[in-house]
Amino acid sequence: MRRWIVLVVGLFCVQLWASAQATHDFKLGDEHFLLDGKPFQMISGEIHYPRVPKEAWRHRMKMAKAMGINTIGTYVFWNLHEPQQGVYDFSGNNDIGAFVKIAQEEGLWVVLRPSPYVCAEWEFGGYPYWLQNIKGLQVRSREPQYLAAYKSYISQVGKQLAPYLVTHGGNVLMVQFENEYGSYGGDKEYLAINQQLFVDAGFDCLLYTSDPAKDVVRGHLPGFLPTVNGLDRPEQVKDLVRKYHNGKGPFMVAEWYPAWFDWWGVVHHKVPAEDYAGKLDNLLAEGLSVNMYMFHGGTTRGYMNGANCYDTGFYEPQTSSYDYDAPLDEAGNATHKFMLFRSMIQKNLPAGQTLPAVPAAKPAITLPALTFTTSADIFSVLPAPVKAATPLTFEKLKQAYGYVLYRTQQPGGRKGMLSIKELRDYGLVFINGKRVGVLDRRLKQDSLEVDLPAGTVTIDILVENMGRINFGPNLLKNEKGITEGVRFNGQELRNWQMYSLPFDRIDQVKLKKGVKVKGAPVVKKAVFDLATPGDTYLDMRNWGKGSVWINDHHLGRYWSIGPQQTVYVPVEWLKQGKNELVVLELLTPEQPSLPSLDKPILDVLTKGNSGQ
């Protein structure tokens, strides 16, 4: 018995020793970060876990190491993890803990950015839609309802991630407690409350803020490290940080942009690698830490893209491809920019340190010809309606994303102007089931002339949420659908039926064989066999506007106006043998087949099929 006790105690001591050995110390020095007492230069690359299939996380980490990255940066997205109030999801592609753990296994540090607001070209800047249903709630403020909601959420995040902090033996070096707040407000008391919420949630590690240079004065909290976004001149960064950090460093460019993102109807953003390689070399040579935004963008799948809207004068929904012209392309392959940046990083490594070999590009394939065998138009799959005198928003219907069909019956035998005030964001108008036009918030189209035939007329307006605003003062103007009523010749139309069509479970849509396409939006399925799966790209150039699913994974949106003309299908979501592809097409439902390519098309703008 004594031997057994001695053995157990001995094993326990070994475990304690191993745990102590694994624990690291990460602190601020006057000029550099200090890891275990030694200067540490963070060469970080941003990867967002929901924009990459979980099955591919490890591959992307290996690619990061091959370029010379030693740290992974990522946001944490509130609307993914609390899609409905009090309902939390950290499973599957939302398993942020697994993402951090894989990074640790691959020898990478992590910088976490679970700020209440993330921007990130992400739906509502990461906020869950249901916040808008709480009367009087003000995001990014001391308003009590907002703070209570955020406290509940960040406490759940803390439970997931506190074990991975460097203070607990993990690989998370530091945590950002607000994101570009200076671009939105300047309430230091709010920042202090938010910082304390992080501490209370278990984030007992180094905390910091990040802001564009001009907004650091408003966005930093005295006593905490300010970092800078968008600068690439070392002396400017150092001067700015010293100004707000008691004359000291460390110095970090928290978002260094080697390129930019895309939105629908605007030319693809592409920046030559040569324009930025020297700047990266200079930052590293001067000892600054850098987080490259983005190292790998991936894809904004589902309905999670955000929208630009800095004022009320325009609205620009972002594309599903988040390729970003990043060093690692949308499929995770090395680009010319990757190789050039890698050489700059290698140049600045300590003598004798070399980088791992760059993994070979993943094979890409084309799929067999895809023909559709089953389908259903949306008028045949309507759920039970909600009735109200005036149209209800998505929020009032407790629907986050997707589509709502608004229907009313009105007396006909007249012509006139049908107008929708504050349509958000894209509407197809039908008279007795026949499409008569579209309305597009981007183009400030909110009305059209219609001819109502004699008798009682059914007016349908199918409204798509194209993405909530993710940046700027209009964060609180993010309700979706028909938000302020419909008028015909100036007279308000009343008595509406609302049909929620979130299309979040495409497998539950009942499809049939032999359905004749009559011009209405349609859901279509193709079944195909694969001997050897590989990455591929659906060629949507002959299609109009809609979304695509592969084996029940929502791949994102497409729109013929461009610049994105293909939809990326990751090899991880294809199977050897039988596969199912589903398309929701709004504008050209008669399309009989869908081709694929072995490379993307992200840079073609067309007049497209806007539905006019």
XYZ file of C-alpha atoms in Angstrom:
612
model
C 0.000 0.000 0.000
C 2.843 2.350 0.937
C 4.559 1.654 -2.429
C 1.303 2.511 -4.217
C 0.975 5.800 -2.302
C 4.599 6.681 -3.015
C 4.073 5.890 -6.717
C 0.932 8.054 -6.941
C 2.633 10.946 -5.130
C 5.641 10.576 -7.399
C 3.517 10.673 -10.543
C 1.671 13.728 -9.216
C 4.976 15.512 -8.629
C 6.131 14.654 -12.132
C 2.896 16.079 -13.521
C 3.361 19.273 -11.500
C 6.947 19.565 -12.736
C 5.886 19.030 -16.353
C 3.119 21.607 -15.953
C 5.560 24.117 -14.496
C 7.997 23.455 -17.330
C 5.250 24.100 -19.900
C 4.217 27.438 -18.361
C 5.618 30.522 -20.062
C 5.958 34.106 -18.932
C 4.875 36.863 -21.339
C 5.354 40.495 -20.381
C 5.866 43.993 -21.737
C 9.402 45.276 -21.984
C 10.341 48.872 -22.643
C 11.062 48.136 -26.318
C 10.010 44.528 -26.934
C 7.642 41.857 -25.761
C 9.411 39.528 -23.334
C 8.759 35.795 -23.575
C 10.367 33.961 -20.666
C 12.446 37.057 -20.089
C 13.837 37.271 -23.630
C 12.836 39.685 -26.422
C 10.134 38.205 -28.617
C 9.156 39.578 -32.013
C 5.644 38.572 -32.916
C 5.275 37.746 -36.611
C 1.569 37.078 -36.683
C -0.818 36.141 -39.438
C -4.586 36.607 -39.150
C -6.780 33.574 -39.883
C -10.470 33.485 -38.948
C -11.571 30.006 -37.919
C -15.144 30.227 -39.368
C -13.750 31.233 -42.766
C -11.794 27.962 -43.063
C -13.221 24.422 -42.778
C -12.297 22.949 -39.413
C -10.753 19.995 -41.213
C -8.301 22.416 -42.890
C -7.203 24.396 -39.825
C -4.037 22.350 -39.324
C -3.038 22.695 -42.970
C -3.355 26.489 -42.778
C -1.241 26.496 -39.600
C 1.496 24.509 -41.352
C 1.402 26.985 -44.240
C 1.756 29.831 -41.733
C 4.868 28.267 -40.214
C 6.322 27.731 -43.683
C 6.093 31.471 -44.368
C 7.755 32.311 -41.063
C 4.674 33.123 -39.001
C 5.118 32.372 -35.298
C 1.720 33.598 -34.074
C -1.877 33.304 -35.306
C -4.307 36.182 -34.806
C -8.060 35.688 -34.839
C -11.248 37.442 -33.885
C -13.940 35.666 -31.872
C -17.417 36.200 -33.322
C -20.310 36.862 -30.934
C -23.051 36.178 -33.497
C -21.629 32.730 -34.214
C -21.385 31.713 -30.601
C -24.698 33.172 -29.334
C -26.986 33.068 -32.399
C -30.056 33.452 -30.188
C -29.950 35.044 -26.764
C -28.772 32.525 -24.181
C -28.123 29.800 -26.785
C -24.398 29.123 -27.156
C -22.546 27.214 -29.847
C -18.857 26.291 -29.665
C -19.135 23.166 -31.792
C -17.868 22.194 -35.245
C -16.461 25.147 -37.134
C -17.286 27.334 -34.120
C -14.916 25.382 -31.849
C -12.495 28.192 -31.122
C -10.869 26.148 -28.360
C -9.924 23.447 -30.871
C -8.533 26.103 -33.221
C -6.243 27.443 -30.491
C -5.225 23.928 -29.454
C -4.235 22.986 -33.018
C -2.110 26.122 -33.170
C -0.392 25.027 -29.970
C 0.228 21.553 -31.366
C 1.781 23.150 -34.436
C 4.115 25.272 -32.322
C 2.281 28.562 -32.875
C 1.361 31.274 -30.405
C -2.056 32.963 -30.587
C -3.338 36.506 -30.199
C -7.071 36.514 -29.437
C -9.474 39.285 -30.377
C -12.824 38.459 -28.758
C -13.830 42.103 -28.573
C -17.567 42.759 -28.484
C -17.103 44.319 -31.923
C -14.851 42.820 -34.595
C -15.617 44.632 -37.891
C -13.863 41.977 -40.065
C -16.237 42.559 -43.003
C -18.524 40.329 -40.949
C -22.288 40.513 -40.479
C -23.142 43.335 -38.023
C -19.450 43.558 -37.078
C -19.876 40.320 -35.144
C -22.889 41.417 -33.104
C -25.853 39.027 -32.916
C -28.954 40.334 -34.676
C -31.159 39.885 -31.594
C -29.501 42.792 -29.781
C -31.677 45.029 -31.952
C -34.813 43.536 -30.397
C -33.895 44.855 -26.940
C -35.501 48.279 -26.737
C -33.059 51.010 -25.834
C -29.946 48.830 -26.141
C -26.895 50.720 -27.404
C -23.920 48.699 -28.607
C -20.422 49.845 -27.632
C -21.690 51.854 -24.694
C -22.329 51.806 -20.940
C -26.018 51.146 -21.568
C -26.924 48.498 -18.916
C -28.768 46.063 -21.201
C -25.843 45.933 -23.588
C -23.319 45.396 -20.801
C -25.463 42.628 -19.293
C -25.764 40.835 -22.644
C -22.067 41.180 -23.302
C -21.096 40.003 -19.826
C -23.094 36.798 -20.304
C -21.437 36.141 -23.639
C -17.841 36.948 -22.706
C -18.183 34.752 -19.626
C -18.963 31.817 -21.910
C -15.999 32.692 -24.127
C -13.788 32.802 -21.055
C -14.827 29.274 -20.106
C -13.747 28.094 -23.549
C -10.468 29.972 -23.810
C -9.065 30.761 -20.347
C -7.369 27.327 -20.164
C -5.337 28.247 -23.254
C -3.914 31.514 -21.880
C -0.152 31.647 -21.476
C -0.785 32.385 -17.792
C -2.324 28.906 -17.525
C 0.331 27.104 -19.541
C -1.311 27.703 -22.923
C -0.282 29.465 -26.114
C -2.514 32.586 -26.038
C -0.079 35.426 -25.463
C -2.472 38.365 -25.213
C -6.095 39.351 -25.676
C -7.667 42.435 -27.252
C -10.557 43.842 -25.222
C -11.871 46.368 -27.755
C -11.350 46.743 -31.482
C -10.905 50.080 -33.223
C -13.125 51.689 -30.617
C -11.524 55.063 -31.301
C -13.095 55.021 -34.758
C -16.512 54.806 -33.092
C -16.341 56.541 -29.708
C -14.085 57.844 -26.971
C -15.714 56.872 -23.669
C -12.838 55.812 -21.403
C -15.253 54.666 -18.708
C -16.834 52.242 -21.203
C -13.366 50.934 -22.089
C -12.552 50.422 -18.414
C -15.808 48.529 -17.837
C -15.165 46.375 -20.890
C -11.633 45.596 -19.734
C -12.961 44.554 -16.329
C -15.516 42.266 -17.968
C -12.595 40.451 -19.589
C -10.811 40.068 -16.271
C -13.998 38.788 -14.624
C -14.400 36.268 -17.466
C -11.002 34.765 -16.671
C -8.702 36.611 -19.070
C -5.917 37.130 -16.520
C -3.308 37.864 -19.144
C -1.882 40.794 -21.082
C -4.775 42.900 -22.443
C -4.504 45.540 -25.162
C -6.415 47.697 -27.667
C -5.852 48.429 -31.361
C -6.853 51.472 -33.415
C -5.953 53.239 -36.642
C -3.272 55.848 -36.005
C -5.620 58.839 -36.021
C -7.978 57.169 -33.538
C -5.534 55.857 -30.917
C -6.129 58.947 -28.774
C -9.805 58.009 -28.389
C -9.542 54.237 -28.448
C -6.781 53.405 -25.972
C -7.262 52.934 -22.231
C -4.494 54.483 -20.105
C -2.349 51.832 -18.471
C -2.827 49.299 -21.264
C -0.767 48.709 -24.366
C -2.023 50.575 -27.446
C -1.290 48.977 -30.815
C -1.628 50.600 -34.218
C -3.479 49.563 -37.363
C -2.471 50.473 -40.879
C 0.949 52.057 -40.385
C 4.129 50.625 -41.869
C 6.722 53.247 -40.931
C 8.513 52.080 -37.778
C 9.258 55.536 -36.352
C 5.631 56.622 -36.709
C 4.493 53.515 -34.850
C 7.056 53.984 -32.103
C 6.271 57.665 -31.628
C 2.549 56.981 -31.386
C 2.842 54.119 -28.904
C 5.311 56.008 -26.720
C 2.978 58.999 -26.643
C 0.185 56.961 -25.031
C 2.254 54.372 -23.128
C 4.468 56.359 -20.794
C 7.245 56.703 -23.329
C 7.648 52.964 -23.706
C 6.834 50.071 -26.046
C 6.555 47.337 -27.104
C 5.644 48.349 -30.638
C 3.140 46.422 -32.686
C 1.238 46.972 -35.914
C -1.871 45.043 -34.927
C -3.324 45.116 -38.441
C -0.843 45.405 -41.285
C -2.654 45.295 -44.617
C -0.955 43.602 -47.588
C -4.158 44.018 -49.627
C -7.908 44.574 -49.186
C -11.362 42.974 -49.370
C -14.034 43.058 -52.102
C -17.670 44.083 -52.345
C -20.243 43.399 -55.039
C -20.131 45.513 -58.178
C -16.658 46.980 -57.542
C -13.336 45.961 -59.085
C -11.372 43.205 -57.331
C -8.735 44.602 -54.980
C -5.249 43.375 -55.761
C -1.954 44.865 -54.547
C 1.422 43.826 -56.006
C 3.534 41.961 -53.480
C 6.524 44.085 -54.425
C 4.715 47.162 -53.102
C 4.692 45.697 -49.584
C 7.671 43.344 -49.295
C 10.093 46.175 -48.537
C 7.741 47.621 -45.951
C 7.519 44.262 -44.182
C 11.307 43.955 -44.288
C 11.656 47.406 -42.727
C 9.188 46.728 -39.905
C 10.874 43.451 -39.000
C 14.378 44.882 -39.264
C 13.410 47.618 -36.791
C 12.201 44.990 -34.320
C 8.461 45.737 -34.504
C 5.870 43.036 -34.055
C 3.378 42.647 -36.880
C -0.029 41.015 -37.332
C -0.677 40.563 -41.046
C -4.343 41.200 -41.876
C -5.016 38.939 -43.642
C -2.439 36.160 -43.926
C -5.264 33.909 -45.128
C -8.757 35.258 -45.713
C -10.675 32.171 -46.790
C -14.408 32.442 -47.442
C -17.238 34.210 -45.627
C -19.719 31.375 -45.822
C -23.441 31.362 -45.285
C -24.955 34.812 -44.858
C -22.179 36.199 -42.667
C -20.747 38.899 -44.943
C -21.038 42.444 -43.725
C -21.487 45.685 -45.646
C -19.820 49.066 -45.984
C -22.075 51.989 -45.092
C -20.151 54.915 -43.628
C -23.090 57.245 -44.132
C -26.644 56.952 -45.409
C -25.569 57.721 -48.967
C -24.517 54.242 -50.028
C -24.601 50.563 -49.125
C -21.944 48.078 -50.270
C -22.438 44.402 -49.328
C -19.239 42.386 -49.357
C -18.544 39.284 -51.430
C -18.448 35.778 -50.012
C -14.897 35.282 -51.247
C -12.573 36.741 -48.634
C -9.506 35.941 -50.693
C -8.232 39.424 -49.752
C -5.334 39.030 -52.189
C -3.637 37.548 -49.121
C -0.342 35.615 -49.135
C -2.356 32.401 -48.804
C -5.164 32.259 -51.346
C -8.787 31.345 -50.721
C -8.034 27.610 -50.981
C -4.954 27.817 -48.757
C -2.234 27.706 -51.423
C 0.942 29.784 -51.412
C 0.993 32.762 -53.780
C 3.795 34.893 -55.183
C 3.087 37.269 -52.288
C 3.563 34.367 -49.863
C 6.971 33.499 -51.310
C 8.173 37.092 -51.389
C 7.041 37.792 -47.828
C 8.638 34.522 -46.755
C 11.971 35.718 -48.092
C 11.624 38.973 -46.117
C 10.884 37.046 -42.919
C 13.764 34.609 -43.530
C 16.082 37.584 -44.011
C 15.218 38.883 -40.532
C 15.436 35.615 -38.601
C 18.278 34.983 -36.146
C 21.408 33.548 -37.733
C 21.162 29.837 -38.380
C 17.357 29.650 -38.117
C 15.631 28.321 -41.223
C 12.004 27.960 -42.230
C 10.171 24.725 -43.003
C 9.730 23.783 -46.649
C 6.601 25.167 -48.293
C 3.966 22.422 -48.715
C 2.977 21.682 -52.306
C -0.174 23.279 -53.697
C -3.330 21.274 -53.120
C -4.653 19.548 -56.257
C -7.709 21.125 -57.881
C -10.254 19.309 -60.028
C -13.285 19.967 -62.170
C -16.490 18.166 -61.289
C -18.454 16.021 -63.686
C -21.211 17.877 -65.539
C -23.812 18.837 -62.952
C -27.426 18.568 -64.051
C -30.348 19.186 -61.750
C -32.899 16.454 -61.171
C -35.102 17.855 -58.401
C -36.323 21.345 -57.642
C -38.979 23.534 -56.047
C -39.882 27.175 -56.554
C -40.091 29.224 -53.396
C -43.850 29.746 -53.686
C -44.285 25.992 -53.213
C -42.215 25.776 -50.017
C -43.679 28.642 -48.006
C -44.154 28.065 -44.271
C -47.123 29.293 -42.274
C -47.213 33.096 -42.408
C -47.132 35.711 -39.695
C -49.880 38.286 -40.208
C -49.741 41.968 -39.363
C -51.264 45.229 -40.532
C -47.860 46.539 -41.601
C -44.715 44.677 -42.719
C -42.523 43.292 -39.952
C -38.722 43.379 -40.049
C -36.528 40.292 -39.876
C -35.814 41.209 -36.268
C -39.488 41.361 -35.289
C -39.908 37.971 -36.960
C -36.937 36.724 -34.887
C -35.160 35.775 -38.085
C -31.453 36.515 -38.344
C -30.556 36.014 -42.010
C -31.802 34.836 -45.374
C -35.076 35.957 -46.968
C -38.601 37.011 -46.090
C -41.505 36.938 -48.543
C -43.941 39.802 -47.898
C -47.437 39.297 -49.367
C -50.526 41.436 -49.558
C -53.787 41.268 -51.543
C -54.941 44.555 -53.013
C -57.663 45.719 -55.438
C -56.399 45.851 -59.056
C -57.379 47.597 -62.249
C -54.892 50.458 -61.753
C -51.351 51.561 -62.523
C -48.932 53.415 -60.311
C -45.708 53.661 -58.369
C -44.944 50.940 -55.826
C -42.389 52.259 -53.356
C -40.659 50.859 -50.288
C -39.085 53.214 -47.787
C -35.789 51.898 -46.386
C -35.767 48.535 -48.169
C -33.014 46.404 -46.702
C -31.597 45.197 -48.910
C -32.664 43.556 -52.166
C -36.240 42.915 -53.263
C -37.866 40.949 -56.063
C -41.389 42.201 -56.815
C -44.068 39.828 -58.122
C -47.613 40.568 -59.312
C -49.802 37.466 -59.243
C -46.664 35.304 -59.197
C -44.924 37.012 -62.125
C -41.746 38.963 -61.463
C -42.088 42.587 -62.576
C -38.806 44.020 -61.295
C -36.196 44.225 -58.584
C -35.242 46.887 -56.059
C -31.624 47.242 -55.000
C -30.478 49.269 -51.998
C -26.961 49.550 -53.464
C -28.343 51.498 -56.414
C -30.838 53.458 -54.300
C -33.675 51.728 -56.139
C -36.724 51.746 -53.883
C -39.673 52.054 -56.281
C -41.019 50.927 -59.649
C -44.056 51.440 -61.861
C -46.453 48.495 -61.773
C -49.662 47.602 -63.560
C -52.188 45.846 -61.326
C -54.657 43.799 -63.407
C -58.373 43.791 -62.682
C -59.662 41.912 -59.655
C -57.896 41.119 -56.422
C -54.135 41.186 -56.966
C -51.449 39.387 -54.968
C -48.319 41.479 -54.493
C -45.253 39.544 -53.312
C -41.949 41.135 -52.366
C -39.113 38.703 -51.675
C -36.517 40.547 -49.596
C -32.946 39.391 -49.094
C -30.773 40.459 -46.174
C -27.528 41.158 -48.059
C -25.484 41.697 -44.887
C -25.674 44.093 -41.964
C -23.366 47.089 -41.759
C -20.122 46.192 -39.992
C -18.374 49.542 -39.561
C -19.085 53.154 -38.730
C -21.887 55.177 -37.141
C -24.705 53.163 -38.737
C -24.214 50.028 -36.635
C -27.483 50.887 -34.896
C -29.362 51.157 -38.215
C -29.220 47.494 -39.075
C -32.774 46.185 -39.133
C -33.554 44.119 -42.219
C -36.488 43.565 -44.533
C -39.217 46.122 -45.196
C -38.484 48.506 -42.380
C -40.804 51.474 -43.001
C -43.767 50.331 -45.059
C -44.931 50.010 -48.671
C -46.911 52.597 -50.623
C -48.815 52.525 -53.910
C -49.258 55.966 -55.457
C -48.463 57.428 -52.057
C -51.050 55.368 -50.157
C -49.802 52.891 -47.556
C -50.591 49.244 -48.275
C -51.811 47.304 -45.263
C -52.657 43.744 -44.203
C -49.515 41.710 -44.813
C -48.450 38.104 -44.536
C -44.779 37.422 -43.815
C -43.167 34.099 -44.755
C -39.799 33.425 -43.143
C -37.328 31.763 -45.509
C -33.999 31.628 -43.659
C -32.737 28.727 -45.786
C -30.455 27.740 -42.936
C -31.368 24.037 -43.239
C -31.376 23.411 -46.960
C -31.801 19.669 -46.377
C -35.313 20.345 -45.055
C -36.549 21.951 -48.288
C -38.811 19.443 -50.052
C -37.791 19.044 -53.693
C -39.512 17.104 -56.476
C -38.670 15.692 -59.874
C -40.168 17.078 -63.055
C -41.007 20.544 -61.718
C -41.484 23.061 -64.536
C -39.622 26.316 -64.004
C -41.992 29.287 -64.326
C -39.737 32.232 -63.543
C -39.960 32.183 -59.762
C -36.854 31.811 -57.579
C -36.000 28.142 -57.353
C -34.111 25.637 -55.204
C -32.412 22.970 -57.358
C -30.408 19.863 -56.482
C -27.797 17.913 -58.430
C -26.323 14.592 -57.293
C -22.933 13.468 -58.564
C -20.218 10.898 -57.890
C -16.543 11.551 -57.272
C -13.718 9.053 -57.423
C -11.103 11.447 -56.041
C -12.220 14.654 -54.277
C -10.249 17.860 -54.706
C -10.696 21.603 -54.407
C -12.901 23.022 -57.139
C -14.695 26.213 -58.129
C -18.293 26.417 -59.300
C -18.558 28.597 -62.405
C -21.557 30.873 -61.798
C -21.057 33.202 -64.776
C -24.260 32.115 -66.506
C -26.291 32.265 -63.325
C -27.910 35.299 -61.732
C -27.922 35.640 -57.961
C -28.207 33.232 -55.069
C -26.454 30.804 -52.754
C -24.852 27.355 -53.014
C -24.615 24.373 -50.669
C -22.415 21.286 -50.966
C -23.329 18.285 -48.815
C -25.372 20.647 -46.588
C -22.474 23.101 -46.110
C -23.483 26.619 -47.112
C -20.647 27.812 -49.356
C -21.845 31.413 -49.646
C -23.438 33.765 -52.156
C -22.829 34.448 -55.836
C -23.945 37.329 -58.045
C -23.243 37.712 -61.732
C -22.354 41.404 -61.393
C -18.984 40.304 -59.943
C -16.191 40.678 -59.294
C -16.499 37.200 -57.753
C -17.693 34.798 -60.466
C -16.875 31.457 -58.853
C -17.768 29.749 -55.585
C -14.971 27.855 -53.861
C -15.729 24.240 -52.885
C -13.173 22.944 -50.350
C -11.958 19.387 -50.760
C -12.705 18.780 -47.069
C -16.447 19.020 -47.751
C -16.497 16.711 -50.767
C -16.753 12.947 -50.426
C -15.565 9.974 -52.381
C -18.756 8.615 -53.925
C -22.103 10.399 -53.776
C -22.280 14.183 -53.277
C -25.189 16.631 -53.299
C -25.131 20.202 -54.559
C -28.028 22.611 -54.016
C -28.471 26.043 -55.587
C -30.942 28.751 -54.589
C -31.280 30.902 -57.722
C -33.290 34.134 -57.639
C -33.040 35.548 -61.162
C -32.352 32.859 -63.773
C -34.150 29.748 -62.521
C -34.157 28.068 -65.946
C -30.412 27.260 -65.827
C -30.177 23.507 -66.555
C -26.574 22.776 -65.571
C -23.599 24.067 -63.644
C -19.958 23.757 -64.764
C -16.879 23.950 -62.567
C -13.290 25.130 -62.928
C -9.951 24.254 -61.379
C -9.171 27.879 -60.524
C -11.166 30.861 -59.252
C -12.450 33.902 -61.122
C -12.483 36.812 -58.684
C -11.811 39.789 -60.934
C -14.557 40.029 -63.558
C -17.122 42.812 -63.367
C -20.147 42.690 -65.658
C -23.341 44.602 -66.057
C -24.619 41.226 -65.005
C -28.150 40.163 -64.380
C -29.435 42.535 -61.748
C -32.963 41.351 -62.405
C -34.128 44.399 -64.282
